PDB file of C-alpha atoms (C1' of nucleotides) in Angstrom:
ATOM      1  CA  UNK A   3       0.000   0.000   0.000  1.00 44.00           C
ATOM      2  CA  UNK A   4       1.650   3.161  -1.167  1.00 47.00           C
ATOM      3  CA  UNK A   5      -0.925   5.658  -0.038  1.00 51.00           C
ATOM      4  CA  UNK A   6      -0.564   7.592   3.163  1.00 57.00           C
ATOM      5  CA  UNK A   7      -1.961   5.592   6.020  1.00 55.00           C
ATOM      6  CA  UNK A   8      -3.943   7.303   8.712  1.00 58.00           C
ATOM      7  CA  UNK A   9      -1.873   7.975  11.815  1.00 59.00           C
ATOM      8  CA  UNK A  10      -1.514   4.737  13.692  1.00 62.00           C
ATOM      9  CA  UNK A  11      -3.785   4.504  16.688  1.00 71.00           C
ATOM     10  CA  UNK A  12      -1.907   5.089  19.899  1.00 81.00           C
ATOM     11  CA  UNK A  13      -1.166   2.093  22.062  1.00 91.00           C
ATOM     12  CA  UNK A  14      -3.429   2.159  25.090  1.00 95.00           C
ATOM     13  CA  UNK A  15      -2.955   0.821  28.582  1.00 96.00           C
ATOM     14  CA  UNK A  16      -5.324  -1.832  29.828  1.00 94.00           C
ATOM     15  CA  UNK A  17      -7.519  -1.176  32.817  1.00 94.00           C
ATOM     16  CA  UNK A  18      -5.822  -3.706  35.084  1.00 93.00           C
ATOM     17  CA  UNK A  19      -2.393  -2.167  34.530  1.00 94.00           C
ATOM     18  CA  UNK A  20      -3.771   1.258  35.335  1.00 95.00           C
ATOM     19  CA  UNK A  21      -5.493   0.124  38.479  1.00 94.00           C
ATOM     20  CA  UNK A  22      -2.525  -1.891  39.701  1.00 94.00           C
ATOM     21  CA  UNK A  23      -0.076   0.936  39.228  1.00 96.00           C
ATOM     22  CA  UNK A  24      -1.913   4.214  39.569  1.00 96.00           C
ATOM     23  CA  UNK A  25      -4.604   3.391  42.087  1.00 94.00           C
ATOM     24  CA  UNK A  26      -4.454   1.743  45.480  1.00 88.00           C
ATOM     25  CA  UNK A  27      -1.952  -1.042  44.834  1.00 85.00           C
ATOM     26  CA  UNK A  28       1.735  -0.557  45.563  1.00 86.00           C
ATOM     27  CA  UNK A  29       3.162  -2.340  42.588  1.00 92.00           C
ATOM     28  CA  UNK A  30       6.790  -3.327  42.331  1.00 94.00           C
ATOM     29  CA  UNK A  31       7.211  -1.558  39.055  1.00 95.00           C
ATOM     30  CA  UNK A  32       6.697   1.899  37.678  1.00 97.00           C
ATOM     31  CA  UNK A  33       4.608   3.130  34.797  1.00 97.00           C
ATOM     32  CA  UNK A  34       5.077   6.500  33.165  1.00 98.00           C
ATOM     33  CA  UNK A  35       2.469   8.096  30.914  1.00 97.00           C
ATOM     34  CA  UNK A  36       3.794  11.100  29.057  1.00 98.00           C
ATOM     35  CA  UNK A  37       2.427  13.810  26.827  1.00 97.00           C
ATOM     36  CA  UNK A  38       3.947  16.740  25.015  1.00 98.00           C
ATOM     37  CA  UNK A  39       2.470  20.077  24.052  1.00 98.00           C
ATOM     38  CA  UNK A  40       4.003  22.892  22.045  1.00 98.00           C
ATOM     39  CA  UNK A  41       3.383  26.560  22.582  1.00 98.00           C
ATOM     40  CA  UNK A  42       1.687  28.276  19.693  1.00 97.00           C
ATOM     41  CA  UNK A  43       0.918  31.849  20.572  1.00 95.00           C
ATOM     42  CA  UNK A  44      -1.094  31.730  23.761  1.00 95.00           C
ATOM     43  CA  UNK A  45      -2.170  28.135  23.328  1.00 97.00           C
ATOM     44  CA  UNK A  46      -0.616  24.773  24.074  1.00 98.00           C
ATOM     45  CA  UNK A  47      -1.114  22.391  21.197  1.00 98.00           C
ATOM     46  CA  UNK A  48      -0.848  18.630  21.740  1.00 97.00           C
ATOM     47  CA  UNK A  49       1.964  16.898  19.902  1.00 97.00           C
ATOM     48  CA  UNK A  50       0.014  13.682  19.757  1.00 95.00           C
ATOM     49  CA  UNK A  51       2.627  11.540  18.067  1.00 94.00           C
ATOM     50  CA  UNK A  52       4.598  11.702  21.306  1.00 95.00           C
ATOM     51  CA  UNK A  53       1.837  10.761  23.710  1.00 96.00           C
ATOM     52  CA  UNK A  54       2.422   7.296  25.069  1.00 96.00           C
ATOM     53  CA  UNK A  55       3.479   5.381  28.135  1.00 97.00           C
ATOM     54  CA  UNK A  56       6.326   3.164  29.203  1.00 97.00           C
ATOM     55  CA  UNK A  57       7.443   1.187  32.205  1.00 96.00           C
ATOM     56  CA  UNK A  58      10.695   0.503  33.973  1.00 97.00           C
ATOM     57  CA  UNK A  59      12.950  -2.396  33.130  1.00 96.00           C
ATOM     58  CA  UNK A  60      13.164  -4.384  36.327  1.00 94.00           C
ATOM     59  CA  UNK A  61      13.026  -7.671  38.113  1.00 92.00           C
ATOM     60  CA  UNK A  62      10.109  -8.932  36.072  1.00 91.00           C
ATOM     61  CA  UNK A  63      11.773  -8.104  32.753  1.00 92.00           C
ATOM     62  CA  UNK A  64      15.070  -9.963  33.276  1.00 91.00           C
ATOM     63  CA  UNK A  65      15.859  -9.953  29.565  1.00 92.00           C
ATOM     64  CA  UNK A  66      16.362  -6.195  29.740  1.00 94.00           C
ATOM     65  CA  UNK A  67      18.966  -4.257  31.717  1.00 95.00           C
ATOM     66  CA  UNK A  68      17.555  -2.691  34.829  1.00 95.00           C
ATOM     67  CA  UNK A  69      16.512   0.855  34.296  1.00 96.00           C
ATOM     68  CA  UNK A  70      14.063   3.110  36.068  1.00 97.00           C
ATOM     69  CA  UNK A  71      11.153   4.458  34.066  1.00 97.00           C
ATOM     70  CA  UNK A  72      12.429   8.035  34.069  1.00 98.00           C
ATOM     71  CA  UNK A  73      15.709   6.974  32.511  1.00 98.00           C
ATOM     72  CA  UNK A  74      13.875   4.882  29.938  1.00 97.00           C
ATOM     73  CA  UNK A  75      12.142   8.099  28.985  1.00 98.00           C
ATOM     74  CA  UNK A  76      15.450   9.947  28.702  1.00 98.00           C
ATOM     75  CA  UNK A  77      16.631   7.212  26.346  1.00 97.00           C
ATOM     76  CA  UNK A  78      13.631   7.824  24.158  1.00 96.00           C
ATOM     77  CA  UNK A  79      13.526  11.597  24.136  1.00 97.00           C
ATOM     78  CA  UNK A  80      16.505  12.365  21.841  1.00 96.00           C
ATOM     79  CA  UNK A  81      14.757  10.599  18.965  1.00 96.00           C
ATOM     80  CA  UNK A  82      11.979  13.190  18.982  1.00 96.00           C
ATOM     81  CA  UNK A  83      12.308  15.871  16.330  1.00 94.00           C
ATOM     82  CA  UNK A  84      11.311  18.809  18.496  1.00 96.00           C
ATOM     83  CA  UNK A  85      12.002  22.353  17.372  1.00 97.00           C
ATOM     84  CA  UNK A  86      14.623  23.934  19.613  1.00 95.00           C
ATOM     85  CA  UNK A  87      13.164  27.349  18.819  1.00 97.00           C
ATOM     86  CA  UNK A  88       9.804  26.484  20.314  1.00 98.00           C
ATOM     87  CA  UNK A  89       8.631  25.966  23.878  1.00 98.00           C
ATOM     88  CA  UNK A  90       7.358  22.619  25.019  1.00 98.00           C
ATOM     89  CA  UNK A  91       5.438  21.362  27.969  1.00 98.00           C
ATOM     90  CA  UNK A  92       6.223  17.796  28.918  1.00 98.00           C
ATOM     91  CA  UNK A  93       3.835  16.174  31.390  1.00 98.00           C
ATOM     92  CA  UNK A  94       4.438  12.925  33.191  1.00 98.00           C
ATOM     93  CA  UNK A  95       1.928  10.819  35.088  1.00 98.00           C
ATOM     94  CA  UNK A  96       4.140   8.420  36.976  1.00 98.00           C
ATOM     95  CA  UNK A  97       3.137   5.736  39.437  1.00 97.00           C
ATOM     96  CA  UNK A  98       6.095   6.387  41.787  1.00 97.00           C
ATOM     97  CA  UNK A  99       7.874   9.695  42.207  1.00 97.00           C
ATOM     98  CA  UNK A 100      11.453   9.795  40.879  1.00 97.00           C
ATOM     99  CA  UNK A 101      14.075   8.249  43.139  1.00 97.00           C
ATOM    100  CA  UNK A 102      17.124  10.265  44.221  1.00 96.00           C
ATOM    101  CA  UNK A 103      19.446   8.208  42.044  1.00 96.00           C
ATOM    102  CA  UNK A 104      17.600   9.256  38.896  1.00 97.00           C
ATOM    103  CA  UNK A 105      17.330  12.924  39.805  1.00 97.00           C
ATOM    104  CA  UNK A 106      20.810  14.052  38.687  1.00 97.00           C
ATOM    105  CA  UNK A 107      20.132  12.721  35.205  1.00 97.00           C
ATOM    106  CA  UNK A 108      16.788  14.461  35.127  1.00 98.00           C
ATOM    107  CA  UNK A 109      18.381  17.709  36.253  1.00 98.00           C
ATOM    108  CA  UNK A 110      20.946  17.371  33.486  1.00 98.00           C
ATOM    109  CA  UNK A 111      18.168  16.708  31.000  1.00 98.00           C
ATOM    110  CA  UNK A 112      16.371  19.884  32.038  1.00 98.00           C
ATOM    111  CA  UNK A 113      19.561  21.914  31.794  1.00 98.00           C
ATOM    112  CA  UNK A 114      20.288  20.656  28.305  1.00 97.00           C
ATOM    113  CA  UNK A 115      16.711  21.145  27.128  1.00 98.00           C
ATOM    114  CA  UNK A 116      15.746  24.602  28.221  1.00 97.00           C
ATOM    115  CA  UNK A 117      12.953  24.607  25.631  1.00 98.00           C
ATOM    116  CA  UNK A 118      11.205  21.889  27.651  1.00 98.00           C
ATOM    117  CA  UNK A 119       9.396  22.397  30.938  1.00 98.00           C
ATOM    118  CA  UNK A 120       8.641  19.277  32.900  1.00 98.00           C
ATOM    119  CA  UNK A 121       5.459  18.741  34.920  1.00 98.00           C
ATOM    120  CA  UNK A 122       5.399  15.603  37.033  1.00 98.00           C
ATOM    121  CA  UNK A 123       2.274  14.160  38.587  1.00 98.00           C
ATOM    122  CA  UNK A 124       3.128  11.160  40.761  1.00 97.00           C
ATOM    123  CA  UNK A 125       0.602   8.710  42.143  1.00 97.00           C
ATOM    124  CA  UNK A 126       2.704   8.297  45.291  1.00 96.00           C
ATOM    125  CA  UNK A 127       5.916   9.462  46.856  1.00 96.00           C
ATOM    126  CA  UNK A 128       8.663   6.880  46.526  1.00 96.00           C
ATOM    127  CA  UNK A 129      10.297   6.872  49.942  1.00 95.00           C
ATOM    128  CA  UNK A 130      12.317   3.715  49.700  1.00 93.00           C
ATOM    129  CA  UNK A 131      15.705   5.190  48.774  1.00 94.00           C
ATOM    130  CA  UNK A 132      17.661   7.210  51.304  1.00 93.00           C
ATOM    131  CA  UNK A 133      17.680  10.862  50.361  1.00 94.00           C
ATOM    132  CA  UNK A 134      14.417  10.790  48.463  1.00 96.00           C
ATOM    133  CA  UNK A 135      13.420  14.133  49.965  1.00 96.00           C
ATOM    134  CA  UNK A 136      16.552  15.836  48.734  1.00 96.00           C
ATOM    135  CA  UNK A 137      16.093  14.296  45.310  1.00 96.00           C
ATOM    136  CA  UNK A 138      12.615  15.756  44.955  1.00 97.00           C
ATOM    137  CA  UNK A 139      13.801  19.181  46.080  1.00 97.00           C
ATOM    138  CA  UNK A 140      16.686  19.084  43.622  1.00 97.00           C
ATOM    139  CA  UNK A 141      14.252  18.239  40.861  1.00 97.00           C
ATOM    140  CA  UNK A 142      12.020  21.110  41.872  1.00 97.00           C
ATOM    141  CA  UNK A 143      15.015  23.447  42.011  1.00 97.00           C
ATOM    142  CA  UNK A 144      15.922  22.418  38.471  1.00 98.00           C
ATOM    143  CA  UNK A 145      12.580  23.770  37.310  1.00 98.00           C
ATOM    144  CA  UNK A 146      10.350  20.718  37.350  1.00 98.00           C
ATOM    145  CA  UNK A 147       6.837  21.111  38.720  1.00 98.00           C
ATOM    146  CA  UNK A 148       5.960  18.337  41.149  1.00 97.00           C
ATOM    147  CA  UNK A 149       2.505  17.322  42.321  1.00 97.00           C
ATOM    148  CA  UNK A 150       0.485  14.313  43.350  1.00 97.00           C
ATOM    149  CA  UNK A 151      -2.087  13.004  40.901  1.00 97.00           C
ATOM    150  CA  UNK A 152      -5.540  14.085  41.972  1.00 96.00           C
ATOM    151  CA  UNK A 153      -8.886  12.898  40.719  1.00 96.00           C
ATOM    152  CA  UNK A 154      -8.434  15.241  37.760  1.00 97.00           C
ATOM    153  CA  UNK A 155      -5.190  13.613  36.668  1.00 97.00           C
ATOM    154  CA  UNK A 156      -6.527  10.104  37.172  1.00 97.00           C
ATOM    155  CA  UNK A 157      -9.554  11.004  35.111  1.00 96.00           C
ATOM    156  CA  UNK A 158      -7.349  12.572  32.459  1.00 97.00           C
ATOM    157  CA  UNK A 159      -5.129   9.496  32.251  1.00 97.00           C
ATOM    158  CA  UNK A 160      -8.183   7.308  32.064  1.00 96.00           C
ATOM    159  CA  UNK A 161      -9.540   9.351  29.185  1.00 96.00           C
ATOM    160  CA  UNK A 162      -6.226   9.742  27.407  1.00 96.00           C
ATOM    161  CA  UNK A 163      -3.997   6.709  27.892  1.00 96.00           C
ATOM    162  CA  UNK A 164      -6.379   3.893  28.758  1.00 95.00           C
ATOM    163  CA  UNK A 165      -8.284   1.373  26.777  1.00 94.00           C
ATOM    164  CA  UNK A 166     -11.259   2.065  28.993  1.00 92.00           C
ATOM    165  CA  UNK A 167     -13.632  -0.014  26.874  1.00 91.00           C
ATOM    166  CA  UNK A 168     -16.340   2.504  27.434  1.00 93.00           C
ATOM    167  CA  UNK A 169     -16.202   2.171  31.191  1.00 94.00           C
ATOM    168  CA  UNK A 170     -16.096   5.328  33.305  1.00 95.00           C
ATOM    169  CA  UNK A 171     -13.241   5.910  35.724  1.00 95.00           C
ATOM    170  CA  UNK A 172     -14.211   4.563  39.131  1.00 93.00           C
ATOM    171  CA  UNK A 173     -12.398   6.144  42.061  1.00 94.00           C
ATOM    172  CA  UNK A 174     -11.286   3.532  44.550  1.00 93.00           C
ATOM    173  CA  UNK A 175     -12.728   3.730  48.075  1.00 90.00           C
ATOM    174  CA  UNK A 176      -9.972   5.665  49.834  1.00 91.00           C
ATOM    175  CA  UNK A 177      -8.780   7.634  46.839  1.00 94.00           C
ATOM    176  CA  UNK A 178      -9.316  11.066  48.338  1.00 94.00           C
ATOM    177  CA  UNK A 179      -7.592  10.075  51.566  1.00 93.00           C
ATOM    178  CA  UNK A 180      -4.615   8.708  49.684  1.00 94.00           C
ATOM    179  CA  UNK A 181      -4.349  11.836  47.575  1.00 95.00           C
ATOM    180  CA  UNK A 182      -4.540  14.057  50.642  1.00 94.00           C
ATOM    181  CA  UNK A 183      -1.937  12.013  52.478  1.00 94.00           C
ATOM    182  CA  UNK A 184       0.474  11.875  49.583  1.00 95.00           C
ATOM    183  CA  UNK A 185       0.024  15.552  48.771  1.00 96.00           C
ATOM    184  CA  UNK A 186       0.654  16.501  52.368  1.00 95.00           C
ATOM    185  CA  UNK A 187       3.800  14.382  52.384  1.00 95.00           C
ATOM    186  CA  UNK A 188       5.079  15.973  49.182  1.00 96.00           C
ATOM    187  CA  UNK A 189       4.342  19.485  50.383  1.00 95.00           C
ATOM    188  CA  UNK A 190       6.137  18.817  53.639  1.00 95.00           C
ATOM    189  CA  UNK A 191       9.183  17.604  51.730  1.00 96.00           C
ATOM    190  CA  UNK A 192       9.236  20.519  49.314  1.00 96.00           C
ATOM    191  CA  UNK A 193       8.780  23.103  52.057  1.00 94.00           C
ATOM    192  CA  UNK A 194      11.487  21.763  54.307  1.00 91.00           C
ATOM    193  CA  UNK A 195      14.616  23.915  53.898  1.00 86.00           C
ATOM    194  CA  UNK A 196      16.665  21.092  55.427  1.00 86.00           C
ATOM    195  CA  UNK A 197      16.247  19.133  52.235  1.00 85.00           C
TER     196      UNK A 197
ATOM    197  C1'  DA B  54      -0.428  -1.563  62.685  1.00 52.69           C
ATOM    198  C1'  DT B  55       5.004   2.423  60.005  1.00 52.69           C
ATOM    199  C1'  DT B  56       2.174  -0.310  54.790  1.00 52.69           C
ATOM    200  C1'  DT B  57       2.945  -5.021  48.400  1.00 52.69           C
ATOM    201  C1'  DT B  58       7.996   1.027  47.749  1.00 52.69           C
ATOM    202  C1'  DC B  59      11.275   0.958  39.763  1.00 52.69           C
ATOM    203  C1'  DA B  60      11.470  -6.633  44.640  1.00 52.69           C
ATOM    204  C1'  DA B  61      13.180 -10.594  46.345  1.00 52.69           C
ATOM    205  C1'  DT B  62      11.829 -13.864  49.962  1.00 52.69           C
TER     206       DT B  62
END
DNA sequence: ATTTTCAAT
């Protein structure tokens, strides 16, 4: 077929994967949904060909070298033909917040790509690695916007990245409590000058 | 009750 095909439909995440990673289950893996928008005048226009998701390479993918989801994204990014003269908004919806080991590479990425502003919405704060608080503050200081996913972001992911099969997004029972708790924790970290 | 923490027991 030589004619121009319609743009290929974006790969979508199945409902179980979403619920296991972005809702009330603490999965031993990390998923990262990402979207890109470009500034055109006063508006932000979606760059839909770069909306997708990925996951880390970890214990359950032993055929791949271990790599956190954020670094998998950094591997991917250079292949995008973005216009250095334009401004971009890169938004992540990530199931665990970035760990302190990944932060220096993210900071470097932001320094090298001043045409890109990074907005991170995490489902939960990843507290497992020592120094996680400092890592998040360093990321913030490098210009990244950090927040916890609220109902709005969950709904947006559901509508944008999921194969929802026509089902509406169903908040889980303690969703609001979890959001409040995680948001409070993040705010405490970001406000603490000791970090 | 200090938790299923980009696992490892």
